[in-house]
Amino acid sequence: MKNLVIVESPNKIKALEKYLGNNYIIKASVGHIVKLPSSGPHGFGVDLETWIPNYKIDPSKKKIIKEIKKELNEVNKVYIATDPDREGEAIGDNLVNFLDIKDKYYRIRFNEITKIAIENAIKNPQKLDLKLVNSQIARRILDRIIGYKLSKIMQTKIKNSPTYPSAGRVQSIALKLVFEREKLIKSFVSTKYKVISAKLENNLIAIFYLKNGKFKNNTWVDESQINEIKSKFSNELIIKNIEIKKKKEKKIIPFKQSTLYKKGNSSIGMSASVIQNTVQRLYEGYGEGGLISYPRTDSTRLSNTFVNHAKEYILNKYGKEYLSDKILGISGDQDAHEAIRPTSIKLTPKKAKIKFDLNDREYKLYKLIWENTMKSLMKVPIRENINYKLSELDLLYKLSYSKIIFDGYYKVVEMKEIDSKKEIKIPKFNIGDKFKVKKYNIEDKETQPPSRYNDGSLIKTLDDIKVGRPSTFASIIRILKKRFYVDMENKAMKITDFGNIVYKKLIEGFPKFMNEEYTAMLEKDLNEIAKGKKDYKEMLTIFWNSFEKQIEKQIEKTQVTIIPLEKSDKLCPKCNSNLVVRTNKRDGNKFLGCPKFPKCKHAEPKPGFEPKFIKKNFKKNNKK
Ligand SMILES: [Zn+2]
C-alpha cells in the first residue's frame, strides 16, 4: 500500500515526488484548510468560556479536501509535512481533525527541501506538538479579538477615510513606531559644530582634534573655541607621535529573517514583500529541491552537519587560516530551526544562476545569503589603522590611514568590490618630519535628524523589541502601505495625515494596548504556551477580562473625526452641489462624487487621475 504526504505548498510536490519515489502520493493543503468564522459572541468565532475556536472548512478548499479524502482509503500512512513552525503545526492539527485521521497520521518536519533532510524526516516520524498548536490558537484568537474590536472602532469613529481603517496587535505597534520616528524628526534640534583641517604639501589633509573637547567625537569643535584656536594657527606641523593599531572587522552572524529583511533592503534595495516572495521560491526550489533552508526563522544557529560541510569547503578553497574557530548564532524560540543558509555551500551564486536559471532578484538574494553564510564561518578581516599625530604649540592634528592586512571573509566578496580597500598605499613618515601648512579650513557642520524607517529597519526594530513573528513581518509592512497609513518617500516610510488620525485615536483610547511592552509581553506568553509552561485558556481569560472592560468604556468616549474632503470646481449634474474628491476604499482609486451621497449617487472619474490598481499590487501573495 502507498503512503500519503501532505505539504502546505504545491511548489514542493515535484521535489518530494522525486525524493520519495512511487510509494508516496504527495498532496498540498495550500495553507490553512479552515477559517475562523465571524459568528458567535462579538463575531469572534470563538467560545469565550472554553476558548475553543469554531473553525469551519474554508469553502475555497473544498475541492482540495475532496481530493485528499479520495486518497485516504488507498493509503497506509499519512504524513503531515506542513511547515516546521507553529502555523504549520496548527495547519497539521486541523488536517488531522477535519480528515479524521488521528490513528493513521505521522508528523514529519524538515528544515530544507533536500533528499537527505526528507529521508531523515520519514525515518523519524513523530506526532503533532499540541503545545505549538495551542500557542497558534491563542495568537489567532488574540489577533481576532484585538483586530476586530479596534478596527470596528476606527471604522465607526472616522468618517471619509480613504481606506477601511484597521488596527491590530502588531500592526498598530508598527504604526506607533513610524509615528514616533516622525515626531522625533520634527522635534529634532541639530547640534552645530566645526571641523578644522590643515591642508599640507603633497595634498595631505591633517584633521584637528581636541584632547578633552565638549563633544564625544574629538574632531568636533565648538564655535566658542574657534577664535582661540585660530590665534594659534602656525605655518608648520611636526610629527610628534605615531600610533599603529590593529582592529578586527565586524563578526558576521548568520541571517535570521529580520536581519535578512534589513540587509536585503539596505544593500540591494528590495522591499519586504519582494524579499518574502523571493526567499519562499528559493526555499521551495525549482522541482530540484530547495536552495536555502526554511526562511521564516528567528534562529541564527547553523547545524553541525552543515557547519562541517562548509568548513571542508572553505578549507579546500581558501586554506586553514581562513576558517573561523568560533561561529556565532543562537537558537530562536522555535528550537528546531536554523538560520537562513544555502542547502549546499558548494552551490555558489554563479552556479545557482546557471543551474536554476535564477532571475535577477533570486540571484541577488541567493548571493546575499550564500556570502553571509560563508562570512559567518570565516575569520574576521584585520585592519591596521595608522595615526600620525602632528602638533605645533598646543594644537593637535592627525593624518589617519587604514588598510586591510588580513582579508579574512573579504575573500568571498568579488575582488573588484574590495580592491579599493587593498590598494591604499600608506606613506611612511617618521617622528620629527615637518610639513608646511598651505591653508587652514574651517567647515560648518551640523548633526542630522534620525532617518525614517524603511521596510527592513522597521522589521528589524519590531524583531528587536520582540513584537511580531517571522511569519507576519512582511504582511505588517504591506498593511501600513495598503491602508495609506504611510507614504513611501525615497523608499522610506512617512506617516500620512490619515495614519496620524488613526494612531492618535488608538493611543488616546487604548494606551495600555498600544504599547510595545504590553505587546511583547503577549508575545512572551505565546512562547511560554509553546513550551508548555502556560495554559492558553488561562492566558486568554486574563487578557479578555482586562480588554473587554476598557473597550466598552472607550467605545462611548471616542469622538467621531470627520476628515475634510477636497472640493473640486465641478458641479453635480443632478443637484448642482460642488463635487468632492472621494477615494474608493477597496482599491484606493480617487474619483469625483456628490457631497450629498448617499442621497445623490452621482460619481464620475477625477480628471487627470490615473488609476493605481492598488488591488493588483497587494494581491494575496502569502498564505499567512
Ligand atoms: Zn448630486
mmCIF file of C-alpha atoms and ligand atoms in Angstrom, residues 572-577 579 593-597 600-602, ligand 1:
data_model
loop_
_atom_site.group_PDB
_atom_site.id
_atom_site.type_symbol
_atom_site.label_atom_id
_atom_site.label_comp_id
_atom_site.label_asym_id
_atom_site.label_seq_id
_atom_site.Cartn_x
_atom_site.Cartn_y
_atom_site.Cartn_z
ATOM 1 C CA CYS A 572 -23.024 67.747 -9.784
ATOM 2 C CA PRO A 573 -25.227 67.451 -12.917
ATOM 3 C CA LYS A 574 -28.056 66.123 -10.775
ATOM 4 C CA CYS A 575 -28.188 68.517 -7.806
ATOM 5 C CA ASN A 576 -25.682 71.257 -8.605
ATOM 6 C CA SER A 577 -23.532 70.729 -5.492
ATOM 7 C CA LEU A 579 -18.347 67.632 -6.316
ATOM 8 C CA GLY A 593 -18.526 62.170 -6.056
ATOM 9 C CA CYS A 594 -21.515 64.168 -4.903
ATOM 10 C CA PRO A 595 -21.191 65.528 -1.335
ATOM 11 C CA LYS A 596 -24.849 64.623 -0.768
ATOM 12 C CA PHE A 597 -24.093 60.908 -1.041
ATOM 13 C CA CYS A 600 -27.417 61.772 -4.526
ATOM 14 C CA LYS A 601 -25.359 58.965 -6.014
ATOM 15 C CA HIS A 602 -23.627 60.811 -8.857
HETATM 16 ZN ZN ZN B 1 -25.574 65.441 -6.544
#
